[in-house]
Coordinates of C-alpha atoms and ligand atoms in Angstrom, one line a residue:
Chain A
M62 CA 131.3 -15.1 -113.7
A63 CA 134.2 -14.5 -115.9
L64 CA 134.1 -11.2 -117.9
L65 CA 137.3 -11.9 -119.7
E66 CA 139.0 -15.2 -120.3
L67 CA 142.4 -15.8 -121.9
I68 CA 143.2 -19.3 -123.0
D69 CA 146.9 -19.9 -124.0
V70 CA 147.1 -16.5 -125.7
K71 CA 150.3 -16.0 -127.7
K72 CA 151.5 -13.0 -129.5
Y73 CA 154.7 -13.3 -131.5
F74 CA 156.3 -10.5 -133.5
Y75 CA 158.4 -11.4 -136.5
E76 CA 161.3 -9.2 -137.4
A77 CA 163.1 -9.5 -140.7
V78 CA 166.8 -10.3 -140.3
G79 CA 168.9 -9.0 -143.1
G80 CA 171.6 -11.0 -144.8
L81 CA 171.9 -13.1 -147.9
I82 CA 169.4 -15.7 -147.0
G83 CA 167.0 -13.2 -145.3
S84 CA 165.3 -15.0 -142.4
T85 CA 162.9 -13.7 -139.8
K86 CA 163.4 -13.9 -136.1
V87 CA 160.5 -14.5 -133.7
I88 CA 159.9 -12.3 -130.7
R89 CA 157.7 -14.2 -128.2
A90 CA 156.3 -11.1 -126.6
V91 CA 153.3 -13.0 -125.1
D92 CA 153.9 -16.7 -124.9
G93 CA 150.9 -18.7 -123.6
V94 CA 149.0 -16.7 -121.1
D95 CA 145.9 -18.1 -119.3
L96 CA 144.0 -15.5 -117.2
T97 CA 140.5 -15.0 -116.0
I98 CA 139.1 -11.6 -114.9
D99 CA 135.8 -11.6 -113.2
R100 CA 133.2 -8.8 -113.4
G101 CA 134.2 -6.1 -111.1
E102 CA 137.7 -7.6 -110.5
I103 CA 140.9 -5.6 -110.6
L104 CA 143.8 -7.7 -111.7
G105 CA 147.3 -6.3 -111.4
L106 CA 150.0 -7.3 -113.9
V107 CA 153.6 -6.7 -112.9
G108 CA 156.9 -7.4 -114.5
E109 CA 160.0 -5.6 -115.7
S110 CA 159.9 -3.5 -118.8
G111 CA 160.1 -5.6 -121.9
C112 CA 158.4 -8.7 -120.4
G113 CA 155.3 -8.3 -122.6
K114 CA 152.8 -6.5 -120.5
T115 CA 151.9 -3.9 -123.1
T116 CA 151.7 -6.5 -125.8
L117 CA 149.3 -8.5 -123.7
G118 CA 147.2 -5.5 -122.9
R119 CA 147.0 -4.5 -126.5
T120 CA 146.2 -8.0 -127.6
I121 CA 143.3 -8.1 -125.1
V122 CA 141.7 -5.0 -126.6
R123 CA 142.4 -6.4 -130.0
M124 CA 144.8 -3.7 -131.2
Y125 CA 146.9 -6.8 -132.0
E126 CA 145.5 -10.1 -133.3
P127 CA 146.8 -13.0 -131.1
T128 CA 149.1 -15.4 -132.9
S129 CA 147.2 -18.2 -131.2
G130 CA 145.0 -18.9 -128.3
K131 CA 141.5 -17.6 -127.4
I132 CA 140.3 -14.3 -126.0
I133 CA 136.7 -14.6 -124.7
F134 CA 135.0 -11.4 -123.6
E135 CA 131.4 -11.6 -122.2
G136 CA 131.2 -15.2 -123.5
K137 CA 132.1 -14.2 -127.0
D138 CA 135.3 -15.4 -128.7
I139 CA 136.8 -12.2 -130.0
S140 CA 140.3 -13.6 -130.8
H141 CA 140.0 -13.1 -134.5
L142 CA 137.3 -10.5 -134.7
P143 CA 138.8 -7.4 -136.3
P144 CA 138.3 -4.3 -134.0
K145 CA 135.8 -2.9 -136.4
K146 CA 133.6 -6.0 -136.0
L147 CA 133.4 -6.0 -132.3
G148 CA 130.2 -4.0 -132.5
G149 CA 128.5 -3.4 -129.2
L150 CA 131.5 -4.9 -127.3
R151 CA 133.9 -2.4 -128.6
K152 CA 133.1 0.3 -126.2
D153 CA 133.1 -2.1 -123.2
L154 CA 136.7 -3.0 -123.8
L155 CA 139.1 0.0 -123.7
I156 CA 142.7 0.8 -123.0
V157 CA 144.5 3.8 -121.5
F158 CA 148.1 4.3 -122.6
Q159 CA 151.2 5.1 -120.6
D160 CA 152.0 8.5 -122.1
P161 CA 149.2 11.0 -122.0
S162 CA 151.2 13.6 -124.0
T163 CA 151.0 11.4 -127.1
S164 CA 147.6 9.8 -126.5
L165 CA 145.8 13.1 -126.6
N166 CA 145.4 15.0 -129.9
P167 CA 147.6 18.1 -129.4
R168 CA 145.4 20.2 -131.7
R169 CA 142.0 19.7 -130.0
K170 CA 140.5 21.3 -127.0
I171 CA 139.9 19.1 -123.9
K172 CA 136.1 19.3 -124.4
D173 CA 136.4 17.9 -127.9
V174 CA 138.9 15.2 -126.8
L175 CA 136.5 14.1 -124.1
T176 CA 133.3 14.1 -126.1
T177 CA 134.2 12.7 -129.5
P178 CA 133.8 9.0 -128.3
L179 CA 130.3 10.0 -127.0
L180 CA 129.4 11.3 -130.5
Q181 CA 130.3 8.0 -132.0
Y182 CA 127.9 6.1 -129.8
G183 CA 125.1 8.6 -130.0
M184 CA 125.6 9.5 -126.3
L185 CA 126.3 13.2 -126.9
Y186 CA 123.4 15.6 -126.3
D187 CA 125.1 18.7 -124.9
K188 CA 128.9 18.8 -125.5
E189 CA 129.6 21.8 -123.2
K190 CA 127.6 20.3 -120.3
Q191 CA 128.9 16.8 -120.6
A192 CA 132.5 17.9 -120.9
R193 CA 132.1 19.9 -117.7
E194 CA 130.5 17.0 -115.9
L195 CA 133.3 14.6 -117.0
L196 CA 135.9 17.1 -115.8
L197 CA 134.1 17.4 -112.4
E198 CA 133.8 13.7 -112.1
V199 CA 137.6 13.2 -112.4
G200 CA 138.2 16.1 -110.1
L201 CA 139.4 18.8 -112.6
S202 CA 138.1 22.3 -113.0
P203 CA 135.4 22.6 -115.6
E204 CA 137.4 25.5 -117.0
Y205 CA 139.8 23.0 -118.5
A206 CA 137.2 22.3 -121.2
E207 CA 138.6 25.2 -123.2
K208 CA 142.3 24.3 -122.8
Y209 CA 144.6 22.3 -125.0
P210 CA 146.3 19.2 -123.7
F211 CA 149.8 20.7 -123.5
E212 CA 148.5 23.4 -121.2
L213 CA 148.0 20.7 -118.6
G214 CA 150.5 18.9 -116.4
G215 CA 151.2 15.2 -117.0
G216 CA 148.9 14.1 -114.1
E217 CA 146.0 16.2 -115.4
Q218 CA 146.5 14.9 -118.9
Q219 CA 146.4 11.4 -117.7
L220 CA 143.1 12.2 -115.8
I221 CA 141.7 13.4 -119.1
A222 CA 142.8 10.3 -121.0
T223 CA 141.2 8.2 -118.3
A224 CA 138.1 10.3 -118.2
R225 CA 137.7 9.9 -121.9
A226 CA 137.6 6.1 -121.5
L227 CA 135.3 6.3 -118.5
A228 CA 132.9 8.4 -120.4
L229 CA 131.8 5.4 -122.4
N230 CA 131.2 3.5 -119.2
P231 CA 133.1 0.4 -120.3
K232 CA 132.9 -2.9 -118.5
F233 CA 136.7 -3.4 -118.7
I234 CA 139.7 -1.2 -119.1
V235 CA 143.3 -2.0 -119.6
L236 CA 145.4 0.6 -117.7
D237 CA 148.9 0.3 -119.2
E238 CA 151.4 2.0 -116.8
I239 CA 149.2 5.0 -116.6
T240 CA 150.8 6.3 -113.4
S241 CA 154.4 5.4 -114.3
S242 CA 155.3 8.8 -115.7
L243 CA 153.6 10.8 -112.9
D244 CA 154.8 12.2 -109.6
I245 CA 153.5 10.7 -106.4
P246 CA 150.6 13.2 -105.7
A247 CA 149.4 12.7 -109.3
Q248 CA 149.7 9.0 -108.9
A249 CA 147.6 9.0 -105.8
R250 CA 145.0 11.3 -107.4
L251 CA 144.6 8.9 -110.3
L252 CA 144.5 5.8 -108.2
N253 CA 141.8 7.4 -106.0
L254 CA 139.7 8.2 -109.0
L255 CA 140.1 4.6 -110.3
R256 CA 139.1 3.3 -106.9
K257 CA 136.0 5.6 -106.7
I258 CA 134.9 4.6 -110.2
H259 CA 135.4 0.9 -109.4
E260 CA 133.2 1.2 -106.3
E261 CA 130.5 3.1 -108.1
R262 CA 130.4 1.1 -111.3
K263 CA 132.1 -2.2 -110.7
T264 CA 134.3 -1.6 -113.7
S265 CA 137.0 -4.3 -114.1
Y266 CA 140.6 -3.2 -114.7
L267 CA 143.7 -4.9 -115.8
Y268 CA 146.2 -2.7 -114.0
I269 CA 149.6 -2.9 -115.6
S270 CA 152.7 -1.6 -113.9
H271 CA 156.4 -2.4 -113.3
D272 CA 155.9 -1.2 -109.8
I273 CA 154.5 -3.8 -107.5
S274 CA 153.8 -1.4 -104.7
V275 CA 151.4 0.6 -106.8
V276 CA 149.7 -2.5 -108.2
R277 CA 149.3 -3.9 -104.7
C278 CA 147.3 -0.9 -103.5
I279 CA 144.7 -1.1 -106.2
S280 CA 144.4 -4.8 -107.2
K281 CA 142.6 -7.7 -105.7
N282 CA 144.8 -10.2 -107.4
I283 CA 148.3 -9.8 -109.0
A284 CA 149.9 -11.7 -111.8
V285 CA 153.6 -11.6 -112.3
M286 CA 154.9 -11.8 -115.8
Y287 CA 158.3 -12.7 -117.1
L288 CA 159.4 -13.0 -120.7
G289 CA 155.8 -13.5 -122.0
K290 CA 154.7 -15.9 -119.4
I291 CA 152.8 -15.6 -116.1
V292 CA 155.2 -17.0 -113.5
E293 CA 153.1 -16.3 -110.4
M294 CA 149.5 -15.3 -109.5
A295 CA 147.8 -14.8 -106.2
A296 CA 145.7 -12.4 -104.1
S297 CA 147.6 -9.2 -103.7
D298 CA 148.4 -9.5 -100.0
E299 CA 149.3 -13.2 -100.3
L300 CA 151.6 -12.5 -103.2
V301 CA 153.4 -9.7 -101.5
E302 CA 153.6 -11.3 -98.1
N303 CA 154.3 -14.8 -99.2
P304 CA 156.0 -14.7 -102.7
L305 CA 157.1 -18.1 -104.0
H306 CA 158.7 -17.6 -107.3
P307 CA 162.3 -16.4 -107.2
Y308 CA 161.5 -13.6 -109.6
T309 CA 158.6 -12.4 -107.5
K310 CA 160.8 -12.5 -104.4
A311 CA 163.4 -10.4 -106.2
L312 CA 160.8 -7.9 -107.4
I313 CA 159.4 -7.5 -103.9
S314 CA 162.8 -7.3 -102.2
A315 CA 163.6 -4.5 -104.5
I316 CA 160.9 -2.4 -102.6
P317 CA 162.5 -1.0 -99.5
L318 CA 160.2 -2.0 -96.7
L319 CA 160.0 -0.7 -93.2
D320 CA 161.3 -4.1 -92.1
A321 CA 164.9 -3.6 -90.8
E322 CA 165.9 -7.0 -92.1
W323 CA 165.4 -5.7 -95.6
K324 CA 168.0 -6.9 -98.1
P325 CA 167.5 -7.0 -101.8
I326 CA 167.8 -10.4 -103.4
P327 CA 170.3 -9.9 -106.2
L328 CA 169.1 -10.5 -109.8
K329 CA 171.7 -11.6 -112.2
G330 CA 171.9 -9.8 -115.4
E331 CA 169.2 -8.0 -117.4
I332 CA 165.9 -9.1 -118.7
Q333 CA 166.4 -10.6 -122.2
R334 CA 164.3 -10.3 -125.2
A335 CA 162.3 -13.5 -125.8
I336 CA 163.8 -14.2 -129.2
G337 CA 164.0 -17.5 -131.0
E338 CA 163.5 -21.0 -129.5
L339 CA 163.1 -21.3 -125.8
K340 CA 164.0 -24.3 -123.8
G341 CA 163.5 -24.7 -120.0
C342 CA 162.3 -22.1 -117.6
V343 CA 162.0 -18.5 -118.8
F344 CA 163.8 -17.3 -115.7
K345 CA 166.7 -19.9 -115.7
E346 CA 169.5 -17.5 -116.6
R347 CA 168.9 -15.2 -113.7
C348 CA 167.6 -17.6 -111.1
P349 CA 169.7 -18.0 -107.9
F350 CA 168.1 -21.4 -107.3
Q351 CA 168.7 -22.9 -110.7
K352 CA 168.5 -26.8 -110.9
P353 CA 169.5 -29.0 -113.9
I354 CA 165.8 -29.6 -114.8
C355 CA 165.3 -25.8 -115.1
L356 CA 167.4 -25.9 -118.3
E357 CA 165.4 -28.7 -119.8
E358 CA 161.7 -28.1 -119.1
C359 CA 159.5 -25.2 -118.7
P360 CA 157.5 -25.8 -115.5
P361 CA 153.7 -25.5 -115.7
L362 CA 151.7 -22.9 -113.7
K363 CA 150.6 -24.9 -110.7
E364 CA 148.2 -24.0 -107.9
V365 CA 150.3 -24.7 -104.8
S366 CA 147.7 -23.4 -102.3
K367 CA 144.2 -22.0 -102.8
N368 CA 144.3 -19.4 -105.5
H369 CA 148.1 -19.2 -105.4
W370 CA 149.7 -20.2 -108.6
V371 CA 153.4 -20.5 -109.4
R372 CA 155.4 -21.6 -112.4
C373 CA 158.6 -23.0 -110.8
H374 CA 160.3 -26.3 -110.4
L375 CA 160.9 -25.6 -106.7
Y376 CA 157.2 -26.1 -106.0
L377 CA 156.4 -29.0 -108.3
Chain B
M170 CA 141.4 29.3 -135.0
L171 CA 141.4 32.3 -137.4
W172 CA 142.3 34.7 -134.6
L173 CA 145.1 32.4 -133.4
M174 CA 146.3 32.2 -137.0
L175 CA 146.4 35.9 -137.3
R176 CA 148.1 36.4 -134.0
A177 CA 150.7 33.8 -135.0
I178 CA 151.3 35.5 -138.3
A179 CA 151.9 38.8 -136.6
G180 CA 154.6 37.1 -134.5
N181 CA 156.5 35.7 -137.4
H182 CA 158.5 38.2 -139.6
R183 CA 158.4 36.2 -142.8
A184 CA 154.7 35.4 -142.5
L185 CA 153.8 39.0 -141.6
F186 CA 155.7 40.3 -144.6
G187 CA 154.1 37.9 -147.0
F188 CA 150.6 38.3 -145.5
T189 CA 150.8 42.1 -145.6
I190 CA 151.8 42.2 -149.2
L191 CA 149.1 39.7 -150.2
L192 CA 146.6 41.8 -148.3
I193 CA 147.7 44.9 -150.2
Y194 CA 147.4 43.1 -153.5
I195 CA 143.9 41.9 -152.6
I196 CA 142.8 45.4 -151.6
I197 CA 144.2 46.9 -154.8
A198 CA 142.4 44.2 -156.8
I199 CA 139.1 44.9 -155.1
F200 CA 139.4 48.7 -155.5
A201 CA 141.0 48.7 -158.9
P202 CA 138.5 51.0 -160.5
L203 CA 138.9 53.6 -157.7
I204 CA 142.7 53.5 -157.8
S205 CA 143.1 53.7 -161.6
A206 CA 142.0 56.9 -163.4
Y207 CA 141.7 55.2 -166.8
D208 CA 139.9 52.3 -168.5
P209 CA 142.7 49.7 -168.8
L210 CA 141.5 48.9 -172.3
S211 CA 141.0 52.3 -173.9
T212 CA 143.7 53.2 -176.3
D213 CA 145.0 56.7 -177.0
M214 CA 147.5 56.8 -179.8
D215 CA 148.4 60.4 -179.1
H216 CA 149.9 59.3 -175.8
A217 CA 151.7 56.1 -176.6
Y218 CA 155.1 55.1 -175.1
L219 CA 154.9 57.8 -172.4
P220 CA 157.6 57.2 -169.8
P221 CA 156.9 56.8 -166.1
V222 CA 157.4 59.5 -163.5
G223 CA 161.1 60.0 -162.9
L224 CA 162.0 59.3 -166.5
G225 CA 160.4 62.3 -167.9
G226 CA 156.8 61.2 -167.3
T227 CA 154.0 63.1 -165.6
F228 CA 151.6 62.1 -162.7
E229 CA 148.8 61.9 -165.3
H230 CA 150.3 58.5 -166.2
P231 CA 152.5 57.7 -163.2
L232 CA 153.8 54.4 -164.7
G233 CA 153.7 55.7 -168.2
T234 CA 151.7 54.2 -171.1
D235 CA 152.2 51.3 -173.5
G236 CA 152.4 51.1 -177.3
L237 CA 148.7 51.8 -177.7
G238 CA 148.7 54.7 -175.2
R239 CA 146.9 52.7 -172.4
D240 CA 147.7 53.7 -168.9
L241 CA 150.1 51.2 -167.3
L242 CA 149.0 51.8 -163.7
S243 CA 145.4 51.1 -164.6
R244 CA 146.4 48.0 -166.5
L245 CA 148.6 46.8 -163.7
V246 CA 145.9 47.1 -160.9
H247 CA 143.2 45.7 -163.1
S248 CA 145.4 42.7 -163.9
A249 CA 145.6 42.0 -160.2
R250 CA 141.9 41.1 -160.3
I251 CA 142.1 38.4 -162.9
D252 CA 145.4 37.0 -161.6
L253 CA 144.2 36.8 -158.0
I254 CA 140.9 35.3 -159.2
I255 CA 142.7 32.7 -161.2
A256 CA 145.1 32.0 -158.3
F257 CA 142.5 31.5 -155.7
L258 CA 140.1 29.5 -157.9
A259 CA 142.9 27.2 -159.2
A260 CA 144.4 26.7 -155.8
T261 CA 141.0 26.0 -154.3
G262 CA 140.2 23.6 -157.1
A263 CA 143.4 21.7 -156.7
A264 CA 142.9 21.7 -152.9
I265 CA 139.3 20.4 -153.2
V266 CA 140.4 17.4 -155.3
G267 CA 143.9 16.8 -153.8
I268 CA 143.1 17.1 -150.1
P269 CA 140.5 14.4 -149.9
A270 CA 142.6 12.2 -152.2
G271 CA 145.6 12.6 -150.0
I272 CA 143.7 12.1 -146.7
L273 CA 141.9 9.0 -147.9
A274 CA 145.0 7.5 -149.4
G275 CA 147.1 8.2 -146.3
Y276 CA 144.5 7.1 -143.7
L277 CA 142.8 4.2 -145.4
G278 CA 145.9 2.9 -147.2
G279 CA 145.3 -0.3 -149.2
K280 CA 143.5 0.1 -152.5
V281 CA 142.7 3.8 -152.3
N282 CA 146.3 4.5 -151.6
R283 CA 147.5 2.5 -154.5
V284 CA 145.1 4.3 -156.9
V285 CA 146.1 7.7 -155.6
Q286 CA 149.8 6.8 -155.8
A287 CA 149.5 5.5 -159.3
L288 CA 147.7 8.7 -160.4
T289 CA 150.2 11.0 -158.8
D290 CA 153.1 9.0 -160.2
A291 CA 151.6 9.2 -163.7
W292 CA 151.1 12.9 -163.3
L293 CA 154.7 13.4 -162.2
S294 CA 156.0 11.5 -165.2
F295 CA 154.5 14.1 -167.5
P296 CA 156.1 17.5 -167.8
H297 CA 153.6 20.0 -166.4
V298 CA 154.1 22.7 -169.1
V299 CA 153.4 20.2 -171.8
F300 CA 150.4 18.9 -169.9
A301 CA 149.1 22.5 -169.6
I302 CA 149.6 23.3 -173.2
V303 CA 147.8 20.1 -174.3
L304 CA 144.9 20.9 -172.0
I305 CA 144.5 24.5 -173.1
A306 CA 144.8 23.5 -176.8
A307 CA 141.9 21.1 -176.2
L308 CA 139.8 23.4 -174.1
G309 CA 140.4 26.7 -175.8
V310 CA 142.1 30.0 -174.7
R311 CA 139.9 31.3 -171.9
W312 CA 140.9 32.2 -168.4
I313 CA 138.5 29.8 -166.8
N314 CA 140.1 27.0 -168.8
L315 CA 143.4 28.0 -167.3
V316 CA 141.9 27.5 -163.9
I317 CA 140.7 24.1 -164.9
A318 CA 144.1 23.2 -166.3
I319 CA 145.9 24.2 -163.1
T320 CA 143.4 22.3 -161.0
V321 CA 143.8 19.2 -163.1
I322 CA 147.5 19.3 -163.0
D323 CA 148.2 20.5 -159.5
W324 CA 145.8 18.5 -157.4
T325 CA 148.6 16.0 -157.1
R326 CA 150.8 18.4 -155.3
F327 CA 148.2 18.5 -152.5
A328 CA 147.6 14.8 -152.7
R329 CA 151.3 13.9 -152.4
V330 CA 152.2 16.2 -149.6
I331 CA 149.1 15.4 -147.5
R332 CA 149.2 11.7 -148.1
G333 CA 152.7 11.6 -146.7
E334 CA 151.7 13.7 -143.7
V335 CA 148.7 11.5 -142.9
F336 CA 150.9 8.4 -143.1
G337 CA 152.7 9.8 -140.1
I338 CA 149.6 11.0 -138.3
R339 CA 147.9 7.6 -138.7
E340 CA 150.6 6.0 -136.5
K341 CA 150.2 8.5 -133.7
E342 CA 149.0 7.1 -130.4
F343 CA 145.9 9.4 -130.3
V344 CA 144.7 7.9 -133.5
K345 CA 145.3 4.4 -132.1
V346 CA 143.2 5.4 -129.1
A347 CA 140.4 6.6 -131.3
E348 CA 140.5 3.3 -133.2
T349 CA 140.4 1.2 -130.1
M350 CA 137.4 3.2 -129.0
G351 CA 135.7 2.1 -132.1
L352 CA 135.4 5.6 -133.8
S353 CA 134.4 5.4 -137.4
N354 CA 136.8 6.3 -140.2
L355 CA 134.9 9.4 -140.9
L356 CA 135.0 10.6 -137.3
I357 CA 138.7 9.8 -137.0
I358 CA 139.5 11.7 -140.2
T359 CA 137.4 14.7 -139.2
S360 CA 138.3 14.9 -135.6
E361 CA 141.9 13.5 -135.3
V362 CA 143.5 13.7 -138.8
I363 CA 142.2 17.0 -140.3
P364 CA 143.2 19.2 -137.3
N365 CA 146.7 17.9 -137.7
V366 CA 147.1 18.3 -141.4
L367 CA 145.4 21.8 -141.5
P368 CA 148.8 23.6 -141.1
T369 CA 150.3 21.7 -144.0
I370 CA 147.2 22.4 -146.1
L371 CA 147.7 26.1 -145.4
V372 CA 151.3 26.0 -146.5
V373 CA 150.7 24.1 -149.7
Y374 CA 147.7 26.3 -150.5
T375 CA 149.8 29.5 -150.1
L376 CA 152.6 28.1 -152.3
E377 CA 150.0 27.0 -154.9
L378 CA 148.7 30.6 -155.2
G379 CA 152.2 31.7 -156.3
I380 CA 152.5 28.8 -158.7
A381 CA 149.1 29.6 -160.3
I382 CA 150.2 33.2 -160.9
S383 CA 153.4 32.2 -162.6
V384 CA 151.5 29.7 -164.7
E385 CA 149.2 32.5 -165.8
A386 CA 152.1 34.6 -166.9
L387 CA 153.8 31.7 -168.7
M388 CA 150.7 30.5 -170.5
S389 CA 149.5 34.0 -171.4
F390 CA 153.0 34.7 -172.7
V391 CA 152.8 31.8 -175.2
G392 CA 149.2 32.8 -176.0
L393 CA 147.5 29.9 -174.3
G394 CA 146.4 31.7 -171.1
V395 CA 144.0 34.5 -170.5
E396 CA 142.2 35.7 -173.6
P397 CA 143.8 38.8 -175.0
A398 CA 140.6 40.9 -174.4
I399 CA 141.2 40.7 -170.7
V400 CA 144.1 42.5 -169.1
S401 CA 146.3 40.3 -167.0
W402 CA 150.0 40.4 -166.0
G403 CA 150.8 37.7 -168.5
N404 CA 149.1 39.4 -171.3
M405 CA 150.8 42.7 -170.5
I406 CA 154.2 41.0 -170.7
A407 CA 153.3 39.2 -173.9
E408 CA 152.2 42.4 -175.7
G409 CA 155.1 44.5 -174.3
M410 CA 157.6 42.0 -175.5
S411 CA 156.9 42.9 -179.1
Y412 CA 158.4 46.3 -178.7
I413 CA 160.7 45.8 -175.6
R414 CA 163.7 47.1 -177.6
T415 CA 162.2 50.6 -178.0
C416 CA 160.3 50.8 -174.7
W417 CA 160.9 48.5 -171.7
W418 CA 158.5 49.7 -169.0
P419 CA 155.3 48.0 -170.2
V420 CA 157.1 44.7 -169.6
V421 CA 159.0 45.5 -166.4
F422 CA 156.1 46.6 -164.3
P423 CA 154.0 43.4 -164.6
V424 CA 157.2 41.3 -164.2
L425 CA 157.9 43.2 -160.9
A426 CA 154.3 42.8 -159.8
I427 CA 154.5 39.0 -160.3
M428 CA 157.9 38.8 -158.6
I429 CA 156.8 40.7 -155.6
I430 CA 153.7 38.7 -155.0
I431 CA 155.4 35.3 -155.5
L432 CA 158.2 36.4 -153.2
A433 CA 155.5 37.4 -150.6
L434 CA 153.6 34.1 -151.0
N435 CA 156.8 32.1 -150.6
A436 CA 157.6 34.1 -147.5
L437 CA 154.1 33.5 -146.1
G438 CA 154.4 29.8 -146.9
D439 CA 157.7 29.5 -145.2
G440 CA 156.5 31.6 -142.3
L441 CA 153.5 29.4 -141.9
R442 CA 155.7 26.3 -141.9
E443 CA 157.7 27.8 -139.0
I444 CA 154.5 28.8 -137.2
V445 CA 152.9 25.4 -137.4
D446 CA 156.0 23.4 -136.5
P447 CA 155.7 22.8 -132.8
R448 CA 159.5 22.8 -132.4
T449 CA 159.8 26.4 -133.6
S450 CA 156.5 27.8 -132.4
R451 CA 154.0 27.3 -129.7
V452 CA 151.8 30.2 -130.6
L453 CA 149.5 28.3 -132.8
R454 CA 147.6 25.8 -130.8
Ligands
ADP506 N1 155.4 -3.9 -132.4 C1 156.4 -4.7 -132.0 N2 157.2 -5.3 -132.9 C2 158.3 -6.0 -132.6 N3 158.6 -6.3 -131.3 C3 157.8 -5.8 -130.3 C4 156.7 -4.9 -130.6 N4 156.1 -4.5 -129.5 C5 156.8 -5.1 -128.5 N5 157.8 -5.8 -129.0 C6 158.8 -6.6 -128.2 O1 158.1 -7.5 -127.4 C7 158.7 -7.5 -126.1 C8 157.6 -7.1 -125.0 O2 157.4 -5.7 -125.2 P1 156.3 -4.9 -124.3 O3 155.0 -5.7 -124.5 O4 156.3 -3.5 -124.7 O5 156.8 -5.1 -122.8 P2 156.4 -4.2 -121.5 O6 155.2 -3.5 -121.8 O7 156.3 -5.2 -120.4 O8 157.6 -3.3 -121.3 C9 159.9 -6.6 -126.1 O9 161.0 -7.5 -126.4 C10 159.6 -5.7 -127.3 O10 160.8 -5.3 -127.9
MG507 MG1 154.9 -1.4 -121.6

């Protein structure tokens, strides 16, 4: 059964453009996303920086109100419920941010950082003991309780930020590039923790990263995003072994594989900002297989084989 | 926290200088009766206008006496009492009103912010000296009314500075995290906001102590401060001014006492600012 369902979710930002007349320009950060995440599912979300992953994650946890579309969590439409009105659902729908050095209060001890959310929900009975237990659970020394965030390394800080969310035992967590700023051993440590928690508690994750190789090793399914739209979605192995969308192919070919034949598919140009009116396929400017129709119509997301969806005129 | 604070102060020259002098003043104020050999109010016309030691005076009256033969050293150290009491009460009063106003306006925004902003703007548009004179004229010349006047006028200093600071803190990611976790406003303010404005509060409080002492001097000088029956630095200056042409020391010593403590408090304030700025110091954590 679906835990979270997104129906045609859009999130536009409006930026004032100066000048005599003074108009606004539209940034289509998330532009019509349909997704379903089941209980206990880990969905990976990949795409280059600037494609709207963070915006989508923050819209899901209702840091942002969607411009249109529906967000349904546990059968309840939360699209326009202000975060303060989510009530009991609030603690089941959490997010961990990319940069732990800014998402932890620099002036509070780790034990306070970890246990303040518990206090809010009446789950705090022994601060010292619970802080120590949480530290042990994420594989850190209980002595860290008395330290301040900046005394820890980046990987340890991110473990703390993650532990703080896990303490509330949420049903769903958005993990936004949480390993991106870490070195490889720290990444592995955090991923192992997430796997362990997932096995024990069946917590669902939306795992956001620009690095498809990291996403692959934790997610059951992967969605690929480009300029606010999902362009391809499939089971992890299927997506990596049999990518269909030219953008996915380019992303995967950018990972050096053991395969001797490896040759990156060149991507033309840079990712753009989704500003103003859009006509045709989101990927048209950079696509090596561009056809005339690609400039005219945006293709729909189509299921080309079981559970493998792609948004490309090549497969229509 | 207190221990860290002291350790940080010890590591900063300006803060250490200011803190040491403030501490000396506080000790002098507490032990004033032990330090001074005379009643600061008892007159002795036979020994009026005695000069201080070094200008022909004796150690019986180390700083000399005033026009009524009162011992200046005794008057000076007793004045420290009322001046420090006024300073701490007034700064605390202004803090008690101004800090919550600044935090609520800065964190909640919206209506609360507009009300606080309107009040602080209105306060700013009115010259403080005129405001103080009007208040004392209405309340009467008593030292406690001076405390009330300073509180009423200077709470906006706390409110303005802290409101601005909290505006910045509210946008920090760790506050956003607390919000997405559903923490109540009260819990966010106490656990995320206050620990981060505490340094600023300390700085403003220190500076406010100095401001209160100069306000005491100014208001007492024009006869609208501490009642004449109580000895204060401002009253000493006011009385001494009437015969400053014949004898200068009864005015110069309280002026020096005020200058030194204000200098020290400013140094402590600046030092605290350096200490709590993470770019210049990592000691305070
Ligand atoms: N608060 C905002 N205001 C205006 N534009 C924004 C805001 N947040 C993100 N954007 C824009 O939306 C697009 C998607 O950004 P983001 O969601 O951060 O992408 P990603 O996380 O994939 O790197 C970018 O073009 C970015 O500049
Ligand atoms: Mg991002």
